[in-house]
Coordinates of C-alpha atoms and ligand atoms in Angstrom, one line a residue:
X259 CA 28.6 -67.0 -73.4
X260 CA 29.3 -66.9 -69.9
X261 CA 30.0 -63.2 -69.0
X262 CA 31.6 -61.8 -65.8
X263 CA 33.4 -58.6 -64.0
X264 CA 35.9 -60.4 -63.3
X265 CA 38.0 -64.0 -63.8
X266 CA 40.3 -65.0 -61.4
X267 CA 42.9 -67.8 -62.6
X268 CA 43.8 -69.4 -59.3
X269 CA 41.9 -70.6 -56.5
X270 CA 45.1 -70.5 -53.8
X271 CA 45.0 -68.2 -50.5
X272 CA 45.7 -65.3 -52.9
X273 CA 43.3 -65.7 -55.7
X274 CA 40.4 -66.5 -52.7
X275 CA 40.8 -63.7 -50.5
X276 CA 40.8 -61.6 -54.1
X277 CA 37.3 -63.1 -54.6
X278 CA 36.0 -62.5 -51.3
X279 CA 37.1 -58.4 -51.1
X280 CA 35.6 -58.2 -55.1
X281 CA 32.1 -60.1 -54.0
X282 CA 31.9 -57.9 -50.7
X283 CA 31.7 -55.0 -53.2
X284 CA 29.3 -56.5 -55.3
X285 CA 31.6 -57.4 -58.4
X286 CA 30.2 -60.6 -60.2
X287 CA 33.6 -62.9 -60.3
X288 CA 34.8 -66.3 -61.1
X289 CA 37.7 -68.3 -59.6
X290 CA 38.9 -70.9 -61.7
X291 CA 41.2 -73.3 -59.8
X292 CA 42.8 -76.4 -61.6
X293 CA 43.2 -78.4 -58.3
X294 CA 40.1 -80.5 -57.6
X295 CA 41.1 -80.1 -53.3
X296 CA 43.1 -77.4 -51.5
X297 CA 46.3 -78.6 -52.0
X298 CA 48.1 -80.4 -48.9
X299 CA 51.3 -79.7 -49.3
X300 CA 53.5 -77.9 -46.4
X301 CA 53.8 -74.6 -47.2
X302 CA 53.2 -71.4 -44.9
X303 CA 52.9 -72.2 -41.0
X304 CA 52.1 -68.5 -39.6
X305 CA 50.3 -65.9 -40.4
X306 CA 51.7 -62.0 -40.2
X307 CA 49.8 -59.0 -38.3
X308 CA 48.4 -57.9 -41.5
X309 CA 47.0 -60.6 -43.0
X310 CA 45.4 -61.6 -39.5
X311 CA 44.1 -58.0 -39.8
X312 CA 42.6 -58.3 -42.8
X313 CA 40.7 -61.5 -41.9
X314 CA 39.8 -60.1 -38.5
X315 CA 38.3 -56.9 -39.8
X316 CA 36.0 -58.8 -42.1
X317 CA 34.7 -61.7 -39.6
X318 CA 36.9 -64.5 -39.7
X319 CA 38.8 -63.8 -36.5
X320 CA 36.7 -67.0 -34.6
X321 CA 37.9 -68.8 -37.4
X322 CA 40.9 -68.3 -37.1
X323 CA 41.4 -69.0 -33.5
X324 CA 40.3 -72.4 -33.8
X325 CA 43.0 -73.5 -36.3
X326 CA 45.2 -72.0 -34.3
X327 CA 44.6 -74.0 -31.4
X328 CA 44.4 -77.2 -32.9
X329 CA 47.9 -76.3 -34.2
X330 CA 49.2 -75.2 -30.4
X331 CA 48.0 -78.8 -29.6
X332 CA 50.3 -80.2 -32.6
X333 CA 53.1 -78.2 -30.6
X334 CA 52.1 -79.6 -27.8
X335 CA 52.5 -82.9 -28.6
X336 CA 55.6 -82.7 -30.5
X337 CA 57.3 -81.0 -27.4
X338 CA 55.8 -83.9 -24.9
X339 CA 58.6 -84.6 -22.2
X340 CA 60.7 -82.4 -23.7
X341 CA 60.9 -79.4 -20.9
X342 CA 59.0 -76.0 -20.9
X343 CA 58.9 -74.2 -24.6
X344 CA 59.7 -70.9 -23.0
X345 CA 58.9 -67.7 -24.4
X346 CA 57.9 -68.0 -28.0
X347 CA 60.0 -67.4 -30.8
X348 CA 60.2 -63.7 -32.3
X349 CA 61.0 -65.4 -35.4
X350 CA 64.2 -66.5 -37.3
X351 CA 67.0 -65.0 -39.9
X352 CA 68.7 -67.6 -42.0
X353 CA 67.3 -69.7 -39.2
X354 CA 68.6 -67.6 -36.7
X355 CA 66.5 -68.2 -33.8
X356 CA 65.4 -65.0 -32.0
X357 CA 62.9 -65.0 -28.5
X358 CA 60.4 -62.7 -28.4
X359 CA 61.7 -62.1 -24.4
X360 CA 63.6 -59.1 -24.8
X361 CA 62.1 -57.3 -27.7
X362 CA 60.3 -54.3 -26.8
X363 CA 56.9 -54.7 -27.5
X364 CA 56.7 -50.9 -26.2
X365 CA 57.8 -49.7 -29.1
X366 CA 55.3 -47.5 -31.2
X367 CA 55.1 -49.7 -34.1
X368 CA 53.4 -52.5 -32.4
X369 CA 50.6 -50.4 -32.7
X370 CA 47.3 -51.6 -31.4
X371 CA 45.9 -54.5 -33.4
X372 CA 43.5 -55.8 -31.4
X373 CA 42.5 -59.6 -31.2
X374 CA 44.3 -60.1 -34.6
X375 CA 47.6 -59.8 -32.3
X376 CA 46.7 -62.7 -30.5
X377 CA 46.5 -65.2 -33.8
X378 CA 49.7 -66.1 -35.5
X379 CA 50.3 -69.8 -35.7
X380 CA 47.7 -70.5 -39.0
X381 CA 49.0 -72.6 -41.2
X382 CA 48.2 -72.2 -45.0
X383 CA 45.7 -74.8 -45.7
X384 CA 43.9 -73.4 -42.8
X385 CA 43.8 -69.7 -44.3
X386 CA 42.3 -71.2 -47.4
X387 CA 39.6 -73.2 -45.6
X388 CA 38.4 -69.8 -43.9
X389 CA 38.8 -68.3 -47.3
X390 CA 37.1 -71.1 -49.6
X391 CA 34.1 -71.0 -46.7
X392 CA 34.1 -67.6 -46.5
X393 CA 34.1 -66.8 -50.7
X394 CA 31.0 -69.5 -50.5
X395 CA 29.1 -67.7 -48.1
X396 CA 29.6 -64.6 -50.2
X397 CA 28.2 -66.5 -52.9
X398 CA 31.4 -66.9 -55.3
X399 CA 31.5 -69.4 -57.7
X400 CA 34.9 -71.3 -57.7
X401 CA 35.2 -73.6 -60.6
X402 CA 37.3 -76.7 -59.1
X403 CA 39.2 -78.9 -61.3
X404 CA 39.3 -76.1 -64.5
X405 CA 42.3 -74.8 -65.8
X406 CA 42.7 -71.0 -67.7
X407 CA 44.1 -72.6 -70.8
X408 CA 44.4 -69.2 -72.6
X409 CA 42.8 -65.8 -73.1
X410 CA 43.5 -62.8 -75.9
X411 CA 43.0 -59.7 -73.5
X412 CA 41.7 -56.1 -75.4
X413 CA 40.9 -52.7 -74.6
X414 CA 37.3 -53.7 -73.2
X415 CA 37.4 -56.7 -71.8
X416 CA 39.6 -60.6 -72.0
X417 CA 38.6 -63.8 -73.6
X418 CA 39.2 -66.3 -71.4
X419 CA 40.1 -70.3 -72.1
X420 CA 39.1 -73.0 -69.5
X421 CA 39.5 -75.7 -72.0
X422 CA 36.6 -76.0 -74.5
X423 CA 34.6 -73.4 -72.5
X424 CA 35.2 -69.5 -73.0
X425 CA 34.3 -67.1 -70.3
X426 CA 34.1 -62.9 -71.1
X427 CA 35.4 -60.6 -68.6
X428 CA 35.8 -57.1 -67.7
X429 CA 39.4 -57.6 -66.5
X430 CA 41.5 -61.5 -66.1
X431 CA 43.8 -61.4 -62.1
X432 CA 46.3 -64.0 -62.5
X433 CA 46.8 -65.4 -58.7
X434 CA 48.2 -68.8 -60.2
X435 CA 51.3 -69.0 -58.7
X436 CA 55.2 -68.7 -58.8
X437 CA 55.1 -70.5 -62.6
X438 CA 52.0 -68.2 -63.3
X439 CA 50.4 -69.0 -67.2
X440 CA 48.5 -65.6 -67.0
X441 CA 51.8 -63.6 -66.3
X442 CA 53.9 -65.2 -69.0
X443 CA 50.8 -65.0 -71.8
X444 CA 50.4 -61.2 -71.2
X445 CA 54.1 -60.9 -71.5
X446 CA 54.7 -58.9 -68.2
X447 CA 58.6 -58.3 -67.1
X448 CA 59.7 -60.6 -64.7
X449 CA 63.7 -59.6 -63.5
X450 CA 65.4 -60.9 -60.7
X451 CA 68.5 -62.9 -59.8
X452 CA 69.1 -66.9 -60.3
X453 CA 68.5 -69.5 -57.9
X454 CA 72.0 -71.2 -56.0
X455 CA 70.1 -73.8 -53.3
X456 CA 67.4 -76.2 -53.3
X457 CA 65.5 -76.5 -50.1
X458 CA 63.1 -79.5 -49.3
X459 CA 60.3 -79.3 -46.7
X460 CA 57.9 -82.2 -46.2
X461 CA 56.1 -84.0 -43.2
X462 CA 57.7 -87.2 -42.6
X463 CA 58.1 -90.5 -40.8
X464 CA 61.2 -91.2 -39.2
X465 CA 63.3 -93.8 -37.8
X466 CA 66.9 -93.4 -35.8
X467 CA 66.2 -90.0 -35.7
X468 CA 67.4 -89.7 -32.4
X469 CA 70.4 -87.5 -33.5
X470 CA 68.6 -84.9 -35.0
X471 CA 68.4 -81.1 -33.4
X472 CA 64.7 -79.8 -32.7
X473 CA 64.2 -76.2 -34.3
X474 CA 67.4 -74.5 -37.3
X475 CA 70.7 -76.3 -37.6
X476 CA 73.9 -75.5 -39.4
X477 CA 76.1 -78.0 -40.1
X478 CA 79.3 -77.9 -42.7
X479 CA 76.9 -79.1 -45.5
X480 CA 73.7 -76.6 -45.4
X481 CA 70.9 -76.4 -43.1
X482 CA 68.4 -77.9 -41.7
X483 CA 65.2 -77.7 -39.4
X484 CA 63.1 -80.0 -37.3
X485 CA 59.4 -79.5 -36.1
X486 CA 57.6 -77.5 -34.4
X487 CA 55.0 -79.7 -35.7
X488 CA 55.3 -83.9 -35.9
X489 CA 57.7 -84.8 -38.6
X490 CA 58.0 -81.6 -40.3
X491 CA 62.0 -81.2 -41.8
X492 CA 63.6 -79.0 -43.8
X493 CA 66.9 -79.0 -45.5
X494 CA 69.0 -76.5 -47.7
X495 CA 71.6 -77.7 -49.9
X496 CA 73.9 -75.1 -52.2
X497 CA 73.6 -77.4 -55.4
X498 CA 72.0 -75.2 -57.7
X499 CA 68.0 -76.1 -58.4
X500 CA 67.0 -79.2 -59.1
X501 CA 67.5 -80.6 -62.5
X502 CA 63.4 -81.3 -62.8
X503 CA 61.1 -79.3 -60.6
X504 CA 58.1 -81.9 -61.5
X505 CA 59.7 -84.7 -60.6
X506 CA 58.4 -86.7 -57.4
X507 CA 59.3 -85.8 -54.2
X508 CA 60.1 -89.7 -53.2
X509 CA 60.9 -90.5 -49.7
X510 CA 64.9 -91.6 -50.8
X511 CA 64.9 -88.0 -52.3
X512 CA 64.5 -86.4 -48.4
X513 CA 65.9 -89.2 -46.9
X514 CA 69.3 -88.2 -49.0
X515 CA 69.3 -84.9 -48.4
X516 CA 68.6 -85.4 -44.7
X517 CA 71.6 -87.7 -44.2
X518 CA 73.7 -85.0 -46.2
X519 CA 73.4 -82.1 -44.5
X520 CA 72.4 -83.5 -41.2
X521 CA 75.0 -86.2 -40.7
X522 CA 72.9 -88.5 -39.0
X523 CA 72.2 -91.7 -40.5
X524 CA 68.0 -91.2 -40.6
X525 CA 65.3 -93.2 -42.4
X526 CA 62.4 -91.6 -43.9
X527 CA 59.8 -95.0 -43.4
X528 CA 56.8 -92.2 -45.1
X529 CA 56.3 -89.0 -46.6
X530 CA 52.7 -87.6 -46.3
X531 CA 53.7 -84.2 -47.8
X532 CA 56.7 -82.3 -49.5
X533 CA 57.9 -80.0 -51.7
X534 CA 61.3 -78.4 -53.1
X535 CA 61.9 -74.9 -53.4
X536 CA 64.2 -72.7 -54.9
X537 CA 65.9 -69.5 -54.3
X538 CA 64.8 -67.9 -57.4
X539 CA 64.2 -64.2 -56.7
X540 CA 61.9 -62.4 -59.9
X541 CA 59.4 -59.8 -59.5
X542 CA 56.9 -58.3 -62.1
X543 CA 57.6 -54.5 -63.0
X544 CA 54.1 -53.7 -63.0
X545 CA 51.4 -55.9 -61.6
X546 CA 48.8 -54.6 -64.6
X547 CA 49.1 -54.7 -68.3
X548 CA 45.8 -53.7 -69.9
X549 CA 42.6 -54.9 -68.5
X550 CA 45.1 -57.8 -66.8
X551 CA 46.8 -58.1 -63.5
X552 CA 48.8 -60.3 -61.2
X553 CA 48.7 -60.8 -57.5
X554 CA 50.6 -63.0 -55.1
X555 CA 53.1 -65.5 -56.2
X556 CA 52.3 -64.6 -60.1
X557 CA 53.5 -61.5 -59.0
X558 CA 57.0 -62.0 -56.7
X559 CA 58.6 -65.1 -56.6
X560 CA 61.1 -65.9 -54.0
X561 CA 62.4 -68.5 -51.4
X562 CA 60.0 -69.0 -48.5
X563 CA 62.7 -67.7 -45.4
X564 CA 61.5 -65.1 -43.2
X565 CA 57.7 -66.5 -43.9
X566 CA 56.2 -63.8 -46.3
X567 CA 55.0 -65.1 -49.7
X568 CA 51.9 -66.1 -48.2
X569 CA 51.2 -62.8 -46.2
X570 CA 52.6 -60.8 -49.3
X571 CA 50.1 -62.1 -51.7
X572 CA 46.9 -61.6 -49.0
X573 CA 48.8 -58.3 -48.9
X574 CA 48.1 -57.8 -52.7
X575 CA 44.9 -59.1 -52.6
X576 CA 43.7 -56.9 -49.8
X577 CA 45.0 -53.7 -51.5
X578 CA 44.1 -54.6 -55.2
X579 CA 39.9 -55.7 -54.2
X580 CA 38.4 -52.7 -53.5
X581 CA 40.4 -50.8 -56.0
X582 CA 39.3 -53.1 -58.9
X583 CA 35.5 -52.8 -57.9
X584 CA 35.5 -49.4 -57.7
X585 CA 36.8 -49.0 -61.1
X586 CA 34.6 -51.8 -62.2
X587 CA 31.5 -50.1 -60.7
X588 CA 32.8 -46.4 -61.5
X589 CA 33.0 -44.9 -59.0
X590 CA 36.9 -45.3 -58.6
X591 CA 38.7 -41.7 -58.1
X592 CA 41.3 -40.9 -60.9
X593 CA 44.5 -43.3 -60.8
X594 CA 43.2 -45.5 -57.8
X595 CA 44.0 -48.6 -59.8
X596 CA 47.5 -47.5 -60.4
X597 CA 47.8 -47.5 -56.9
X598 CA 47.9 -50.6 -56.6
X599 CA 51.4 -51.3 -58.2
X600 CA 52.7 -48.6 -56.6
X601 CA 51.8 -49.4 -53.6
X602 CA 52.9 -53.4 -53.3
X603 CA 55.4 -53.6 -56.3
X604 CA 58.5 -51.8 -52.7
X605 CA 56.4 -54.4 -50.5
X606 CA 57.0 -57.2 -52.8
X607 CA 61.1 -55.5 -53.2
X608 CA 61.6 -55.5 -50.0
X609 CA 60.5 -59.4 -49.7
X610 CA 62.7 -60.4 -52.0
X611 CA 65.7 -58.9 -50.8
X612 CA 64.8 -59.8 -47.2
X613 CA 65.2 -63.4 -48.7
X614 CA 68.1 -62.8 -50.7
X615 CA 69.9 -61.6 -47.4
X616 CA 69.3 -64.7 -45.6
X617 CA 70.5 -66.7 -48.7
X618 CA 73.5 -64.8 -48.4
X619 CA 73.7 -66.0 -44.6
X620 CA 73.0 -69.5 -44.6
X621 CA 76.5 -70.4 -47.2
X622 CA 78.7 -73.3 -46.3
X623 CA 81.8 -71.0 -46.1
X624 CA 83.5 -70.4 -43.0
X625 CA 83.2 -66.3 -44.0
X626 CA 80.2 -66.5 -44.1
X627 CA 80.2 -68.5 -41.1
X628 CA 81.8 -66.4 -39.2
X629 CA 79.8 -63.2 -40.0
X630 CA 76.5 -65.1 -39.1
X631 CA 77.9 -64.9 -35.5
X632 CA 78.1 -61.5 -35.7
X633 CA 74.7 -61.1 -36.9
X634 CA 73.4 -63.7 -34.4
X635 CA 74.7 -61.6 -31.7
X636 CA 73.5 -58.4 -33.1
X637 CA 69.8 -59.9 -33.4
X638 CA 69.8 -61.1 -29.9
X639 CA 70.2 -58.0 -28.3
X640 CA 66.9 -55.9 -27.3
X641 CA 66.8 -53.9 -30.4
X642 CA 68.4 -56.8 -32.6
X643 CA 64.9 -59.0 -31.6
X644 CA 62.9 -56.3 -31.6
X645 CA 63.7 -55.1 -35.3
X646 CA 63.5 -58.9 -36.6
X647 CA 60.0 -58.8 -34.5
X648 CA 58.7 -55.4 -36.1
X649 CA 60.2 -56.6 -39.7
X650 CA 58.7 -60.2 -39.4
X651 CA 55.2 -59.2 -38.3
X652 CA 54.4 -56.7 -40.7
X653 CA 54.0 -53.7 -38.5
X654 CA 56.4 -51.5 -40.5
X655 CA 54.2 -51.7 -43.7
X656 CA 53.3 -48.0 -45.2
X657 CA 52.5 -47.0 -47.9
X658 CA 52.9 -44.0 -49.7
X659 CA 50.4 -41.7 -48.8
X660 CA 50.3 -37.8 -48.6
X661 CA 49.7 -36.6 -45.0
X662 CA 50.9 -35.1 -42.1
X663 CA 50.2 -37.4 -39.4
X664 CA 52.8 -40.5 -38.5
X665 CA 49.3 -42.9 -38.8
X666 CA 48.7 -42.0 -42.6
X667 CA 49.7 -44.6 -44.4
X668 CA 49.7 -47.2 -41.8
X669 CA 47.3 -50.0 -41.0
X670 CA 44.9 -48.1 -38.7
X671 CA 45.3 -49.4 -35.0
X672 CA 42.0 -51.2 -33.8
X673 CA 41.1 -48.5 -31.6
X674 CA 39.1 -49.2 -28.8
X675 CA 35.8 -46.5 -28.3
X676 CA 34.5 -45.5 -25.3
X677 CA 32.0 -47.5 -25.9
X678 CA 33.7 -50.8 -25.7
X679 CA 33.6 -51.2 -29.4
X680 CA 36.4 -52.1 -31.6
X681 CA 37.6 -50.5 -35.0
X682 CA 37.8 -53.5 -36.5
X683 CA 33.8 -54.6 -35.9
X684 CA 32.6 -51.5 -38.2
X685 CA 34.9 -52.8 -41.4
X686 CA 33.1 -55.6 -42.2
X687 CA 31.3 -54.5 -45.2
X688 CA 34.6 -54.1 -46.9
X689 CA 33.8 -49.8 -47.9
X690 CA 35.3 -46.7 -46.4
X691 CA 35.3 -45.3 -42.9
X692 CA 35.9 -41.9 -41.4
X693 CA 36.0 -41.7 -37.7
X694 CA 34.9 -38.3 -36.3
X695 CA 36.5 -39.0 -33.1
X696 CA 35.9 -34.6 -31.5
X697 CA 32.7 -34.6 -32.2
X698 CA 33.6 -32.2 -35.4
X699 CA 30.5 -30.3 -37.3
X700 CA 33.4 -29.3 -39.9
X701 CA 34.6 -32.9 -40.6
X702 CA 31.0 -34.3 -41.2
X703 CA 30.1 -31.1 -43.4
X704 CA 33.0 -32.5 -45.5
X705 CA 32.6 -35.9 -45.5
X706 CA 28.5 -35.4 -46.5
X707 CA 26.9 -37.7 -49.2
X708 CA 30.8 -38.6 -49.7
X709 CA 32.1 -41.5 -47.0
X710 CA 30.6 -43.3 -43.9
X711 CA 30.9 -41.4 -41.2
X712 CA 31.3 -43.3 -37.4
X713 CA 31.0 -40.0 -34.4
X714 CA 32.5 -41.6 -31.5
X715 CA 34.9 -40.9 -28.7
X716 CA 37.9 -42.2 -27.7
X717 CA 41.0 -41.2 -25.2
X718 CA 43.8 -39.2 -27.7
X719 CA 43.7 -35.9 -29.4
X720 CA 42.2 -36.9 -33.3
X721 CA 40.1 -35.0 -34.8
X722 CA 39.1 -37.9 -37.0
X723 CA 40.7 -40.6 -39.2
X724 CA 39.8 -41.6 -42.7
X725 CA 40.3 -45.3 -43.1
X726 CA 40.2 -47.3 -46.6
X727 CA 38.4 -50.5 -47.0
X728 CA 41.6 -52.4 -46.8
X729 CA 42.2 -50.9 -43.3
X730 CA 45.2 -48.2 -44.1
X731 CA 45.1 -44.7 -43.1
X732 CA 44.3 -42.2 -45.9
X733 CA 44.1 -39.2 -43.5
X734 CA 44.5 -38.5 -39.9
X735 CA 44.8 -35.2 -37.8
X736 CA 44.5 -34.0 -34.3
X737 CA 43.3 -30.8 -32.2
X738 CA 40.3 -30.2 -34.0
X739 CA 41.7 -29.8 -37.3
X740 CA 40.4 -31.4 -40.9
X741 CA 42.8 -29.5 -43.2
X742 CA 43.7 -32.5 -46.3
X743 CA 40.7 -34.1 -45.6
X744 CA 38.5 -32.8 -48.8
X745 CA 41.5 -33.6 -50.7
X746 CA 42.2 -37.0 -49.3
X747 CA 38.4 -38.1 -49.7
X748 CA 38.7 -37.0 -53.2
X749 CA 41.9 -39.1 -54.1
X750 CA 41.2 -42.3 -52.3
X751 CA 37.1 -42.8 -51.5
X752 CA 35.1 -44.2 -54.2
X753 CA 31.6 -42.5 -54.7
X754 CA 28.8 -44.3 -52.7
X755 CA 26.7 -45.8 -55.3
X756 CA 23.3 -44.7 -54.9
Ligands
LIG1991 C1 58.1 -74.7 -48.6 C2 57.4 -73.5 -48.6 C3 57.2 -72.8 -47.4 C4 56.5 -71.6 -47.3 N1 56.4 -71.0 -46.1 C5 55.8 -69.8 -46.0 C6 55.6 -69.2 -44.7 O1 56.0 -69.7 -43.7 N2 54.9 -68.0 -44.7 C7 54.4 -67.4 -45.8 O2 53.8 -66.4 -45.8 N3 54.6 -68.0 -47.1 C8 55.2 -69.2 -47.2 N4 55.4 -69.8 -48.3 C9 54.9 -69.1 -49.5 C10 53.4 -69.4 -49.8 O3 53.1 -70.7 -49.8 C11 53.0 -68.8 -51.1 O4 53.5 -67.4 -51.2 C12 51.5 -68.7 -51.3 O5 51.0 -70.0 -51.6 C13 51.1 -67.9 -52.5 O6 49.7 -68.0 -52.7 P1 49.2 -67.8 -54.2 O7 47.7 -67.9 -54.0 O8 49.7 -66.6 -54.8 O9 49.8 -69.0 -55.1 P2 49.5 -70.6 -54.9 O10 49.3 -70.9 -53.5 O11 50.6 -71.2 -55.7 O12 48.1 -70.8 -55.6 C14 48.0 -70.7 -57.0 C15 46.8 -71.6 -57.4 O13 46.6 -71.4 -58.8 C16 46.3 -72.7 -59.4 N5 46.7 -72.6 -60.8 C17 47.9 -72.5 -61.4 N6 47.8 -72.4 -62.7 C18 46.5 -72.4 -63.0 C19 45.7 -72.3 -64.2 N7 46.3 -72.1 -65.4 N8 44.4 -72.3 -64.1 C20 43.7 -72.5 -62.9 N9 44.4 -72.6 -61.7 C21 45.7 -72.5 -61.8 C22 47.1 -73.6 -58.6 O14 46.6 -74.9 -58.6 C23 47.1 -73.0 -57.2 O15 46.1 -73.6 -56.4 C24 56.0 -71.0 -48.4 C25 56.1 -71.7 -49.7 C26 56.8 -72.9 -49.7 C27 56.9 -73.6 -51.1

């Protein structure tokens, strides 16, 4: 029988980048994906700071920065004749269109993040290109065209079903989505609130669509968007969810819902991708039961406003990899693994509510109408933008860590040496770091036989900072001083494996 570390059910953005942290640490894993191709639907058009983080720190930033331009070009054309852009969008609210002109990019929490500021416009497909190439260079196996069928999970280890074939594994990550199989098998809680819109977004053909508004649109009947890319539209209609989610997406079906809530009498001649989405909110109470555990969309489910699901679930995956290999290999401290829910399960809350706010917003009522004036005014002030720019990009993320210093618990800024080096170019073998950035006898002493240790200089006052592999601050202090630092490499480094 086929036996491995680790089975991953679900080859999407999530379940790859899961693969690639688990086989930079040396864990022997297996994705199993049902599609045969990545699938081309519209989905995700932008990338956060963190998940552009995670890929830069581990080589993909090059990557990266070619999909990104081939989608400015996209822009490009879809703007032709139509005036200067001007300055690019902060982001949007309940379609709320804020600038990025007045927000105060000043402000502390746009701390440094090196090149991975400058890539944000990566569309999903693209991300799991750079993933799928990446997991093959690192010598994954991803099983295309399989489905996990099944699996009876014990104390030591899952049975897992593709079919007629049976894998054994150490531990079973479901990453297969909002309708996940592996979550509802292993019976994990999964609470949240109902769904009151359906919302369409496809790429489309159009005729007489002379009438329609570039960019978010209200209009007495729901809401719509058009661009930035060729034929991309989106509508939102308070109808309740669609009577069958698996139906078709048929060219009439977008072309109604177009007519309805735009008023413009438009013919969809073509649809080369769509989907419907809900606003079903539900998130899993724990993300581990056992020797099984959930990441991404198995994990949270929610509407796709505000652009998170995909950066969530890289989120997950970033935070859960090294965790699970350590305790695979053991050399994970005490309760590392539990870490991992404790960690993303208020990310993942804070998601859904962020949707569930702008669901509020976007209601055909004139209330509501009339209070998402007042919210539009308040976010288009110079704090209003620059809170929807710090909440939007990801910068606020911390998480829970004992320390002192304001870094701990924050993605560590790429900090730039005196050397010209980046932070982010010694992170690439995906294991601990501890900068001893004053030259500190005391701070190596501690960190002996126990972490990597970088000596370096740079222009502030730390003594040194102890990053994880996933690129968050486990310890930081300043002046020369190193006190929490035996206790901080105890509770979050795994033992180098000789
Ligand atoms: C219209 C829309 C717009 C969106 N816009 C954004 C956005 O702007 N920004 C953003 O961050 N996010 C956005 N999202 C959300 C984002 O697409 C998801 O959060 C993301 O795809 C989650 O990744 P995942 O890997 O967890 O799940 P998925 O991408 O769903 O991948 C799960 C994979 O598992 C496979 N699978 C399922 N069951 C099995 C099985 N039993 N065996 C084997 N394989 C299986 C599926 O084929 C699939 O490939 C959007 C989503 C939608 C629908």
């Amino acid at each position: 029988m086929d036996n491995r570390d680790v089975v991953i059910a679900g080859g999407g953005p999530v379940g790859l980048m899961l693969a690639c942290e688990l086989a930079l640490a040396g864990v022997d894993v297996l994705v199993v994906e049902r599609l045969r191709e990545i699938d081309p639907t519209i989905k995700a058009g932008s990338i956060n700071v963190p998940t552009a983080e995670a890929l830069y720190r581990r080589g993909m930033l090059p990557a990266l920065q070619e999909y990104q331009q081939q989608a400015f070009e996209q822009m490009k054309a879809f703007r032709a004749g139509k005036g200067p852009s001007g300055p690019p969008p902060a982001g949007h609210f309940a379609g709320i269109m804020v600038s990025s002109a007045g927000v105060h990019f000043d402000d502390p929490a746009f701390r440094d993040a090196g090149p991975a500021r400058s890539v944000f416009a990566v569309g999903q497909q693209a991300v799991e290109s750079i993933l799928g190439a990446r997991a093959a260079e690192l010598g994954v196996e991803v099983r295309r065209g399989t489905e996990v069928t099944g699996f009876d999970a014990g104390d030591e280890g899952v049975t897992v079903r593709l079919g007629d074939v049976v894998v054994r594994a150490s531990w079973l990550v479901g990453c297969d989505g909002g309708r996940s199989l592996v979550r509802k098998l292993a019976g994990f809680e999964f609470p949240g609130t109902e769904p009151a819109i359906t919302g369409r977004q496809a790429i489309v053909d159009l005729e007489s669509a002379e009438g329609l508004q570039r960019s978010w649109n209200y209009t007495p009947t729901g809401l719509y968007a058009h661009g930035p890319v060729p034929g991309r539209v989106l509508t939102v209609e308070f109808d309740g969810p669609p009577e069958d989610r698996d139906a078709p997406i048929t060219a009439d079906e977008i072309q109604g819902s177009l007519r309805r809530v735009t008023g413009v009498d438009v013919t969809v001649t073509a649809v080369h991708s769509a989907t419907r989405f809900t606003d079903n909110a539900r998130q899993a109470t724990s993300y581990r039961t056992g020797r099984v555990l959930l990441a991404g969309d198995a994990a949270h489910v929610h509407s796709p406003f505000g652009g998170q699901g995909l950066n969530l679930g890289i989120g997950d995956a970033v935070n859960l990899g090294w965790k699970l290999a350590a305790t695979i290999q053991g050399t994970a401290p005490e309760g590392l693994l539990d870490t991992y829910t404790t960690e993303r399960h208020p990310v993942g809350a804070w998601v859904l509510d962020w949707t569930r706010a702008q669901i509020a917003l976007m209601r055909t009522d004139s209330r509501t109408a009339a209070l998402r004036d007042v919210v539009t005014d308040l976010l288009r002030t110079a704090d209003g933008s620059t809170y929807l720019a710090k909440k939007l990009s990801g910068v606020l993320h911390r998480y829970p860590i004992a320390g002192e210093h304001e870094l701990v618990g924050s993605a560590a800024p790429d900090f730039e040496f005196a050397d010209g080096t980046r932070l982010g170019e010694y992170l690439s073998d995906g294991t601990s770091l501890l900068l001893d950035l004053s030259d500190s006898a005391r701070l190596r002493e501690l960190a002996s036989g126990r972490v990597r240790v970088l000596t370096t200089k740079y222009g502030g006052d730390l003594t040194g900072v102890l990053i994880r592999p996933d690129g968050y601050v486990a310890w930081a202090a300043a002046d020369g001083a190193v006190a929490g630092l035996d206790e901080a490499l105890s509770t979050w480094v795994p033992q180098i494996r000789s």
